[in-house]
Coordinates of C-alpha atoms in Angstrom, one line a residue:
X1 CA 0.0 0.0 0.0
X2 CA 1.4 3.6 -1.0
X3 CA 0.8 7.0 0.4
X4 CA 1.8 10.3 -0.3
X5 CA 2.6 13.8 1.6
X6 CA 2.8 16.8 0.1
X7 CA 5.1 19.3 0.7
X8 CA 4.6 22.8 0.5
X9 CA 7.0 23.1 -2.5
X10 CA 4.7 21.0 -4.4
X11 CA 6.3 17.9 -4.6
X12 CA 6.0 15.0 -2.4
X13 CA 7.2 12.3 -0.3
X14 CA 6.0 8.7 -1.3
X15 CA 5.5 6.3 1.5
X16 CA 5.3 2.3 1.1
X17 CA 3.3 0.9 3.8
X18 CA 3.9 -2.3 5.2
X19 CA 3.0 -4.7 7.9
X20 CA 0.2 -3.9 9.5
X21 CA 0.2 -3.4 13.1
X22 CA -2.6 -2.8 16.0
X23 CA -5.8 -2.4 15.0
X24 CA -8.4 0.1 17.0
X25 CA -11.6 1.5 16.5
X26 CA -10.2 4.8 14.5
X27 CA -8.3 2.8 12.1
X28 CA -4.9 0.9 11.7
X29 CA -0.8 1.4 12.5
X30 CA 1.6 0.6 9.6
X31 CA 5.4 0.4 9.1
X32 CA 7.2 2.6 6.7
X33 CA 10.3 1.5 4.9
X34 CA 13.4 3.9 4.5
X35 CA 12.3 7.2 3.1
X36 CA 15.3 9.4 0.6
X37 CA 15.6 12.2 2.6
X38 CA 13.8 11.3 5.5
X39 CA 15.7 11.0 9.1
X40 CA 14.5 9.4 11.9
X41 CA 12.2 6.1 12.1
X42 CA 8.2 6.6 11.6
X43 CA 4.8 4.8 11.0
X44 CA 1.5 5.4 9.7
X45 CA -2.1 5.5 11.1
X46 CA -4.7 5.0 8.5
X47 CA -8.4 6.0 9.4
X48 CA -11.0 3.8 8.4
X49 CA -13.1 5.6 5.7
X50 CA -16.4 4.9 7.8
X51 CA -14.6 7.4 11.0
X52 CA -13.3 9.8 8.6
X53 CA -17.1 10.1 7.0
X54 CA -18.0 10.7 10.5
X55 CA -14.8 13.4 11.9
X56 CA -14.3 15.4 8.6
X57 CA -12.6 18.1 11.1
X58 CA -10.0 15.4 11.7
X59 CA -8.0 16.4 8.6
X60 CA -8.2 20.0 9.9
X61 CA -6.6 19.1 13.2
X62 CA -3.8 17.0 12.0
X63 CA -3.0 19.6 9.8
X64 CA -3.0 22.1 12.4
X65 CA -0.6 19.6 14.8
X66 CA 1.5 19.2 12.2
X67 CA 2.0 23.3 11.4
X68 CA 2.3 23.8 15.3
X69 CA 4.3 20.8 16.1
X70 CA 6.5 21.2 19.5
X71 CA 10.3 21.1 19.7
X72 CA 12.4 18.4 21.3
X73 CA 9.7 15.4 20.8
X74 CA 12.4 12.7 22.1
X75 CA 15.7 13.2 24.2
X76 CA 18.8 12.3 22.9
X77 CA 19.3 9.7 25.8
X78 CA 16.7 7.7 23.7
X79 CA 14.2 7.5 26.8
X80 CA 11.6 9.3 26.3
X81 CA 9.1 9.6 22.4
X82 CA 6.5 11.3 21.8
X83 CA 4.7 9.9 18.9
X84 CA 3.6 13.0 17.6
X85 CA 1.8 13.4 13.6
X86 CA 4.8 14.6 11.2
X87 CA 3.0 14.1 7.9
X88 CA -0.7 14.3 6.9
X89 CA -1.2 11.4 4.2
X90 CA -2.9 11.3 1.2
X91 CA -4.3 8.6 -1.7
X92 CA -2.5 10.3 -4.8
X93 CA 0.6 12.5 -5.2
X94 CA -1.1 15.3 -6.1
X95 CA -4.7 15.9 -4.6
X96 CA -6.4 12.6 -2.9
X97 CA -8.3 12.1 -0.3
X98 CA -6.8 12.7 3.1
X99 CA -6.4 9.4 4.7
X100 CA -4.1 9.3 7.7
X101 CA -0.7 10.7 8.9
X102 CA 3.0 9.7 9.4
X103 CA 4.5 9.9 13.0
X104 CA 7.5 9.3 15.2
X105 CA 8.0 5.5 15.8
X106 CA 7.9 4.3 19.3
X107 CA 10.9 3.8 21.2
X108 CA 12.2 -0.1 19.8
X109 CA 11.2 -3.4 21.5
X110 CA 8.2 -1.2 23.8
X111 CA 5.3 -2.6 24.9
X112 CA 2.0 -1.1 26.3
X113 CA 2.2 -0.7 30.2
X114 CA -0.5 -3.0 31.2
X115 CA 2.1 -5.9 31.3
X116 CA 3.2 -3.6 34.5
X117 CA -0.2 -1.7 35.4
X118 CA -2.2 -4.6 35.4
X119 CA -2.3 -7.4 37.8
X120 CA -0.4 -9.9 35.3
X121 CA 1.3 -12.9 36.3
X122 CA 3.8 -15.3 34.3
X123 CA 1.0 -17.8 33.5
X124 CA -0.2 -15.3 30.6
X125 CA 3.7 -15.7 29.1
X126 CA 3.4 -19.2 29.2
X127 CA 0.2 -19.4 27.3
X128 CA 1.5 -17.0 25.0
X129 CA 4.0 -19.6 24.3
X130 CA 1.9 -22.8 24.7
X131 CA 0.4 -21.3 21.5
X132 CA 3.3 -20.2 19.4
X133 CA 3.3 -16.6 20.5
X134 CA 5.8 -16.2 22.7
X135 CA 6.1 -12.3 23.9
X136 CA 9.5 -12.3 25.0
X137 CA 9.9 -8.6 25.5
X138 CA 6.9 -8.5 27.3
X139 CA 8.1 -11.1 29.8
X140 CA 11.5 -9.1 30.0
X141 CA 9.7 -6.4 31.6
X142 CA 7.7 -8.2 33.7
X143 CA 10.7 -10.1 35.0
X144 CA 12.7 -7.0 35.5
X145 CA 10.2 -5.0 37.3
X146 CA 8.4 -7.5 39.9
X147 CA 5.9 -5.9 42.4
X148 CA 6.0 -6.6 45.7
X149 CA 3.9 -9.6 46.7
X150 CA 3.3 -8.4 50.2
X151 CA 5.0 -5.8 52.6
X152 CA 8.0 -7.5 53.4
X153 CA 9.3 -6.8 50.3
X154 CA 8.1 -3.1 49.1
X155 CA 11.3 -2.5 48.3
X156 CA 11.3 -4.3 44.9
X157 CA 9.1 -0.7 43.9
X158 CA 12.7 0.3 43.2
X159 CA 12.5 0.0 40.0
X160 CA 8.9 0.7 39.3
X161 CA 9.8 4.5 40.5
X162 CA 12.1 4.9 37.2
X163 CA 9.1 3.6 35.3
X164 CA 6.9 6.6 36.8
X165 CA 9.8 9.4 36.5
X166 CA 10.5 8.7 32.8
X167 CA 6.2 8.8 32.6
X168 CA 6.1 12.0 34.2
X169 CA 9.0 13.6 31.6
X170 CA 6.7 13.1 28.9
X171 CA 3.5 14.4 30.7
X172 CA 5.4 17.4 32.1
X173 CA 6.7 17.9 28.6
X174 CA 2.8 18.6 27.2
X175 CA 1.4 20.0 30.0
X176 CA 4.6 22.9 30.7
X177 CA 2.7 25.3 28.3
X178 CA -1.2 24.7 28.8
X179 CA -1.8 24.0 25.3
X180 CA -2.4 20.7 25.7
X181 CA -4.9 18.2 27.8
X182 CA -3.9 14.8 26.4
X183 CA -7.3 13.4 28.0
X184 CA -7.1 9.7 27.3
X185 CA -3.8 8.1 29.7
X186 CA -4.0 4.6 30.2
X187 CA -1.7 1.8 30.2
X188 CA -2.6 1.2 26.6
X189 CA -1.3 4.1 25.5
X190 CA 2.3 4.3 27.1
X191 CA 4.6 2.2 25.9
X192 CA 7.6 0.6 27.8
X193 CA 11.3 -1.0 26.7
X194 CA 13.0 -3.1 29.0
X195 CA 15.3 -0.2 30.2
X196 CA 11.9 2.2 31.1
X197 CA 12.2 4.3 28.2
X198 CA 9.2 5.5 27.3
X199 CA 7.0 6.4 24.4
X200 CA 3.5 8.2 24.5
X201 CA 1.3 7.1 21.7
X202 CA -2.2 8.1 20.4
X203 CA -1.4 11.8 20.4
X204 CA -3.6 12.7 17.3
X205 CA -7.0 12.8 20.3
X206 CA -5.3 15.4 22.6
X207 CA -7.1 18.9 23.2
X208 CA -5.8 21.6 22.0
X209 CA -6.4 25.1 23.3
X210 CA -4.8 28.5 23.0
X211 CA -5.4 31.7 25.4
X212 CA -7.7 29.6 27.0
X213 CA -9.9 29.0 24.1
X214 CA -10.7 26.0 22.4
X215 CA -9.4 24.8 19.4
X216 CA -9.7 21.3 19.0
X217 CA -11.2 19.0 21.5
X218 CA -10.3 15.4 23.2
X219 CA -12.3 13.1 20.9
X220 CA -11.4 9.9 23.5
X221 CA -11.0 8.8 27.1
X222 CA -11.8 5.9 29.1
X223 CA -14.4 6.5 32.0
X224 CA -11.9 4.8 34.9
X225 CA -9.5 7.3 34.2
X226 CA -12.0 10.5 33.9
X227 CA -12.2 12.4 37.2
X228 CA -15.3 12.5 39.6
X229 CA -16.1 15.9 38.8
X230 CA -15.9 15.3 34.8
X231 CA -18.2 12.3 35.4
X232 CA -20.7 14.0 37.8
X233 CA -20.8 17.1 35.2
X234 CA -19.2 16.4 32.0
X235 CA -17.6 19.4 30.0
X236 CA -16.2 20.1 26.7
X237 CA -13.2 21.6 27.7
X238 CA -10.7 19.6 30.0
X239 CA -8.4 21.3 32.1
X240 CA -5.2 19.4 33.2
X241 CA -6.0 18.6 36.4
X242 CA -7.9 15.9 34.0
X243 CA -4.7 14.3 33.6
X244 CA -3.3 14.3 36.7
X245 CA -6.2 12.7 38.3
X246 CA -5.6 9.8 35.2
X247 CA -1.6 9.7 35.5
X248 CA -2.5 9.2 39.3
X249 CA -4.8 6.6 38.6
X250 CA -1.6 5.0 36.6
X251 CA 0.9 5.2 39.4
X252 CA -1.0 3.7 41.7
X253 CA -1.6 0.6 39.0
X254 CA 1.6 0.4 38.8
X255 CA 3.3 0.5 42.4
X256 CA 0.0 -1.8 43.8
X257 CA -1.3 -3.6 40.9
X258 CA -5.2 -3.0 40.8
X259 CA -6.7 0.5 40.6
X260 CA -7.5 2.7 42.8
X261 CA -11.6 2.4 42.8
X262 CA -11.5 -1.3 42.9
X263 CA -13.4 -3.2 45.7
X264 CA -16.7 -4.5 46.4
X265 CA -19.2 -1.6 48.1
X266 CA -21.8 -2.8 50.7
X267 CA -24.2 -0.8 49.8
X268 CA -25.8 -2.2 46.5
X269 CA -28.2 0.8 46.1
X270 CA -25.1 2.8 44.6
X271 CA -23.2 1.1 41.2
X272 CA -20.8 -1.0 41.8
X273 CA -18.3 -0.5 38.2
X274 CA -14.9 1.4 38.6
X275 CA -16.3 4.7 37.3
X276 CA -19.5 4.3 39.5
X277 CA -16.8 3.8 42.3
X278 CA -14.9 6.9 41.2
X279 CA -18.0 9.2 40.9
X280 CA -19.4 8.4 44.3
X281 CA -15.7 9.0 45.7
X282 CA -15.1 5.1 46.8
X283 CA -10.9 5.9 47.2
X284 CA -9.9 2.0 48.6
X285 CA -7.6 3.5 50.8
X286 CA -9.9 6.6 51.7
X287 CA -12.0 8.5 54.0
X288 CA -14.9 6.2 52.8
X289 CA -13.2 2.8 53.1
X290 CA -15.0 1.5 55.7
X291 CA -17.8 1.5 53.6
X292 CA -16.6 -1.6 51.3
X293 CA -14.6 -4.2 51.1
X294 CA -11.2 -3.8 49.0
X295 CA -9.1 -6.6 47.9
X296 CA -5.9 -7.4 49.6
X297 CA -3.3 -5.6 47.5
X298 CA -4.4 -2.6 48.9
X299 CA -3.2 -3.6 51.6
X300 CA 0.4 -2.8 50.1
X301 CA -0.7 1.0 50.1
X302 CA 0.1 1.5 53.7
X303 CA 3.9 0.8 53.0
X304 CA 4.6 2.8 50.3
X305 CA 6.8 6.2 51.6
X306 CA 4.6 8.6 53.3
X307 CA 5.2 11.6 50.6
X308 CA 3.9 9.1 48.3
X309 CA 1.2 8.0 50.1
X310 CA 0.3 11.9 50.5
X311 CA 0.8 12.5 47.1
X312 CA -1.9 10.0 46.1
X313 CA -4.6 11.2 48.7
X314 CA -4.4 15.1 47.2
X315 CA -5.0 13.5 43.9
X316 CA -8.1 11.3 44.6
X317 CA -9.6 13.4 47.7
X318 CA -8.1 16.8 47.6
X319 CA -9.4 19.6 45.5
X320 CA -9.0 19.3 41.8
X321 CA -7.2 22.4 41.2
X322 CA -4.5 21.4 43.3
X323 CA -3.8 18.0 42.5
X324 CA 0.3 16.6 42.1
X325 CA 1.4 17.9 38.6
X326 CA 3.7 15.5 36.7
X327 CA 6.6 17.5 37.6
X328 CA 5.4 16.7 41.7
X329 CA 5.6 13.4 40.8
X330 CA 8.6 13.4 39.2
X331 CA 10.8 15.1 42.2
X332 CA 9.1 12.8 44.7
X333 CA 10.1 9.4 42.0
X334 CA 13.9 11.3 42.5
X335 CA 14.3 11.3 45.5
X336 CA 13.0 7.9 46.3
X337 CA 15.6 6.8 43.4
X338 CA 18.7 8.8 44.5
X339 CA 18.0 9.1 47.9
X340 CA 16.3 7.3 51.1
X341 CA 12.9 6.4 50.7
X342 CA 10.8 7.9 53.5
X343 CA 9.0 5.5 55.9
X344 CA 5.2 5.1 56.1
X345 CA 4.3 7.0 59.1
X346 CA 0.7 4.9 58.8
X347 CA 2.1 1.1 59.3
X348 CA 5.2 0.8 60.6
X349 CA 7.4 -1.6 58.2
X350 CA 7.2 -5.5 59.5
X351 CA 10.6 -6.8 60.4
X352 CA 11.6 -10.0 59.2
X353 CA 11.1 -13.0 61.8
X354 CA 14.7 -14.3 62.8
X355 CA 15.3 -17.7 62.9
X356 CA 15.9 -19.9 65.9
X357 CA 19.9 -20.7 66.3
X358 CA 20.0 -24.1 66.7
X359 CA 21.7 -25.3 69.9
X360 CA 25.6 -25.6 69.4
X361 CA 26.8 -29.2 70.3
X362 CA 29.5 -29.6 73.0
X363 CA 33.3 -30.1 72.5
X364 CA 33.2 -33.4 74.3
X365 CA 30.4 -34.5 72.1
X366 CA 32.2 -33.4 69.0
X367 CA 34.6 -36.3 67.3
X368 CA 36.1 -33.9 65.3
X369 CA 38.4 -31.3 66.7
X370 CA 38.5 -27.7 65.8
X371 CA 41.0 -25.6 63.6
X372 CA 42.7 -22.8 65.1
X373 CA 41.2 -20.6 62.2
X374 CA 37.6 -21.6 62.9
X375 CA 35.9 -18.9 64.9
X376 CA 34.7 -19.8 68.3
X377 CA 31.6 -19.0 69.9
X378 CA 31.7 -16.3 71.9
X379 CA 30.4 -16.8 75.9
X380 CA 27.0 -15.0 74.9
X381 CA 26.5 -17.4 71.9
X382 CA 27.7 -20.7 74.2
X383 CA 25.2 -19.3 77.3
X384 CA 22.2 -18.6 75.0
X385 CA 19.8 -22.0 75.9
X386 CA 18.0 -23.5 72.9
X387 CA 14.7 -21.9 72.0
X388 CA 11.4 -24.0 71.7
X389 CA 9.8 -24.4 68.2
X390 CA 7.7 -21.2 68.0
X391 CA 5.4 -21.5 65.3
X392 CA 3.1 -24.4 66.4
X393 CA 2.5 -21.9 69.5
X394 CA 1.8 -19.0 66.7
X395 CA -0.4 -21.3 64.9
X396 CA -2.5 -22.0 68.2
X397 CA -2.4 -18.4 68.6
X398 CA -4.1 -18.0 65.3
X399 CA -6.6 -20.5 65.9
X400 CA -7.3 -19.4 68.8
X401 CA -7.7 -15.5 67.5
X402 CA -10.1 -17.0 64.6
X403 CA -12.2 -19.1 66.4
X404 CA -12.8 -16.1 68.8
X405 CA -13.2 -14.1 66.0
X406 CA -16.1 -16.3 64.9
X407 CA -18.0 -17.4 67.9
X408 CA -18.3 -13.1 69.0
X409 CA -19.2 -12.2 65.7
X410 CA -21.7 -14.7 65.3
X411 CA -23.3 -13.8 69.4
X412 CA -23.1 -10.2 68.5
X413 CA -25.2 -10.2 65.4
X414 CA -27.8 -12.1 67.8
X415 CA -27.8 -9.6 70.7
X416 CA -30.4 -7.7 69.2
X417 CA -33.9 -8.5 71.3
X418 CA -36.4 -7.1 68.7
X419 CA -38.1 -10.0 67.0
X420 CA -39.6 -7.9 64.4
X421 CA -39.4 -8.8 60.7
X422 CA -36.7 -5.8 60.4
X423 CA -34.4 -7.3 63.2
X424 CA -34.6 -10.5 61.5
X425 CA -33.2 -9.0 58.0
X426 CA -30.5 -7.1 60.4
X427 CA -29.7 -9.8 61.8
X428 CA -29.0 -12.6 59.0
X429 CA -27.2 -9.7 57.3
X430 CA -24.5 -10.1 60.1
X431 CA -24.5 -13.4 60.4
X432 CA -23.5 -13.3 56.4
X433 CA -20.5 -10.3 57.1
X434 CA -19.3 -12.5 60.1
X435 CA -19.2 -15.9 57.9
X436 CA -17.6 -13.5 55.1
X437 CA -14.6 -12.2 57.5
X438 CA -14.2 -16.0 59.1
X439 CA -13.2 -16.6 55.4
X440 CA -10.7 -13.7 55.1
X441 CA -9.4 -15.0 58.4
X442 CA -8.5 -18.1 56.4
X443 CA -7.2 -16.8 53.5
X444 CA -4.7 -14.4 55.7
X445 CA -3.7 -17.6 57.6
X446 CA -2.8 -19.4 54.1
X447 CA -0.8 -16.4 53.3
X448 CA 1.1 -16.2 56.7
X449 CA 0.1 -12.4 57.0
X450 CA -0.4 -11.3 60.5
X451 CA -0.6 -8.3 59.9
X452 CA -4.0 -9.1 58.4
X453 CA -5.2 -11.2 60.9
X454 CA -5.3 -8.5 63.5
X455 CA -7.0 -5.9 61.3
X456 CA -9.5 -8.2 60.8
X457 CA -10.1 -8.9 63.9
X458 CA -10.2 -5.5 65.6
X459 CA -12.0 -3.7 62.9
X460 CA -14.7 -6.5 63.0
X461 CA -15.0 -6.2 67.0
X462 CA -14.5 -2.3 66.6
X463 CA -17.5 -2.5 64.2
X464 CA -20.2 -4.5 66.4
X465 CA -19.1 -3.2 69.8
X466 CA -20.2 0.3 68.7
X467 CA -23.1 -1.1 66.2
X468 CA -24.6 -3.0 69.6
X469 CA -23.6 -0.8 72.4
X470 CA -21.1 -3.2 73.9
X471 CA -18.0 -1.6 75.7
X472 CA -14.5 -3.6 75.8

């Protein structure tokens, strides 16, 4: 397939397009081979003629893009691409029908962020090859940037921090002159290489406004990354605190692994979807979080530095206007790189659980004498008695905490005395919440996690000694 840009000389530049790429509901990527004259690599996005029929003014922005096109779309450390329209293409060398435009390739071997946003595991790499699609870039990444699997090892976030910093370069870059609202971040449309270099793609949807008036709107965005106040009252125009509520959205996908707005709220009369979640201000980690029940990785939101911790609350509770700009982000992301992470001020950090010495055996015992280079114990080590086994007595501890758990969950939700149809329904309600936390009981047992275990516990007492008047 051929297609042409004109120049403003009158000539042109003849494009052969090859190897089609993704696929979306605007039309189609394709490669372009070496262009004389041409430096730098690039691709092509071809509308389908049915969207074009339907966006005639599309022409008339990409034209505009192109005229008004910023400076400095990539750095020379080859980290950071914007893939930004170059050329507005055409179906003859002369004349023809506008039918898509030529932009900056993405940064090479990148993939889309949702191999590190989403909660993916290494079974979906071993399908992938099961069926003779192996993605071995995509499992690259995922190896090289692991999340943390519970508290005890937040520090693997490391790496994830670089992944947000070299994000935030690219946001700050758009946003440093308020001409532009890019309106649709997601993990679909940042791509990733191995060594977090970064590439922004989809740019051709961004709003475009100039003294504060608009030029050319957002035609896209994805309803769990849209603010609560755009999906209470949607407008036209998009400010940028419309992006930094979505790039917050991001981070926190990426350093915990589930968005922000995802749980299970108790009260059914109110939806129950992400961007339901988001318009009612469900935050899991919240003011309001009492009111549902959010999944365990949350969990790992209590361990993360306080500043960033902080950082997260002014972007999903705090006033719009003065939500973390990329560039916040970006200092905070430096300093946890370069320098010493700050501790959570919430949780304090769990320390690991030291093994029991075993008991050293005697000299007399010992059939084989000692060299003079071998250290010897010192009086402290020699005087120390053996320990007992401690974990059967922490596993009877345990038990002991759940079955408690249980049996004054299960008499509380019967101390009411009204036998009234209403009491009932109160009443088996409880019984349900108190079978349901008995279960997360279990499942933190499986996982070993303490920690857990007595938040469970105490919230659930906390709950039904103030519901039913009982004092502790």
């Amino acid at each position: 397939m051929k297609a042409y840009a004109h120049k403003k000389d009158g000539s042109f530049l003849e494009f052969n397009l090859t190897g089609k790429g993704k696929a979306g509901g605007e039309g189609a990527v394709y490669k372009i081979g070496t262009v004389a004259g041409l430096q730098g690599v690039f691709c092509a996005k071809i509308y389908h003629k049915n969207y074009l029929i339907k966006h005639p003014e599309k022409s008339i922005k990409l034209k505009y893009m192109v005229e008004h096109r910023p400076q400095n779309l990539s750095d020379t450390c080859g980290m950071i691409q914007i893939c930004y329209p170059a050329f507005l293409l055409f179906d003859a060398p002369v004349g023809g029908n506008f039918i898509g435009y030529v932009m900056y390739h993405a940064l090479e071997d990148s993939r889309d962020l949702q191999n590190i946003a989403m909660n993916v595991n290494k079974a979906r790499f071993e399908s992938l090859r099961r069926i003779g699609k192996p993605d071995t870039i995509g499992e690259s990444i995922y190896n090289k940037y692991p999340r943390p699997q519970s508290p005890s090892n937040i520090d693997v976030l490391q790496n994830r921090y670089k992944i947000i910093h070299n994000i935030c370069s690219v946001i700050h870059y758009l946003h440093q002159d308020g001409h532009y609202v890019i309106g649709d971040i997601k993990p679909e449309n940042i791509l990733m290489t191995v060594n977090a270099g970064i590439s922004l793609v989809d740019v051709d949807s961004i709003q475009i406004t100039e003294n504060g008036k608009l030029l050319f709107a957002n035609e896209a965005s994805t309803p769990e990354y849209c603010p609560p106040e755009f999906l209470q009252h949607p407008q036209k125009i998009k400010t940028i605190s419309f992006d930094l509520f979505s790039i917050a959205v991001l981070f926190y996908q990426i350093l915990i692994g589930t968005h922000p707005y995802t749980y299970t709220i108790r009260n059914q009369s109110k939806q129950n979807d992400i961007a339901g979640n988001i318009r009612y201000g469900y935050y899991a980690t919240g003011k309001k979080k009492k009111s549902f029940n959010a999944p365990k990785c949350h969990l790992l939101f209590d361990y993360l530095p306080q500043n960033i911790q902080d950082l997260f609350d002014r972007a999903f509770e705090g006033n719009p206007d003065t939500r973390p700009t990329a560039q916040e982000w970006k200092e905070a992301m430096r300093t946890l790189i370069h320098g010493t992470p700050v501790v959570s001020a919430k949780k304090p950090s769990p320390q690991p659980v030291k093994k029991t010495p075993k008991p050293k055996k005697s000299q007399a015992s010992s059939a084989k004498p000692k060299s003079a280079t071998q250290p010897q114990p010192t009086s402290q080590q020699t005087a120390q008695p053996a320990k007992p086994k401690s974990r059967l007595v922490a596993w009877i501890i345990i038990m002991a905490i759940c079955i408690l758990a249980a049996i004054s969950a299960l008499a509380l939700a019967s101390c009411n005395s009204n036998y009234n149809s209403s009491s009932w329904c109160t009443t088996t309600i409880d019984e349900y919440r108190a079978r349901s936390v008995i279960s997360d009981l279990c499942d933190a047992i499986a996982d070993n996690n303490f920690y857990r275990i007595e938040q469970l516990y105490g919230d659930y007492l906390k709950r039904y000694y103030s519901k039913y008047g009982v004092t502790n």
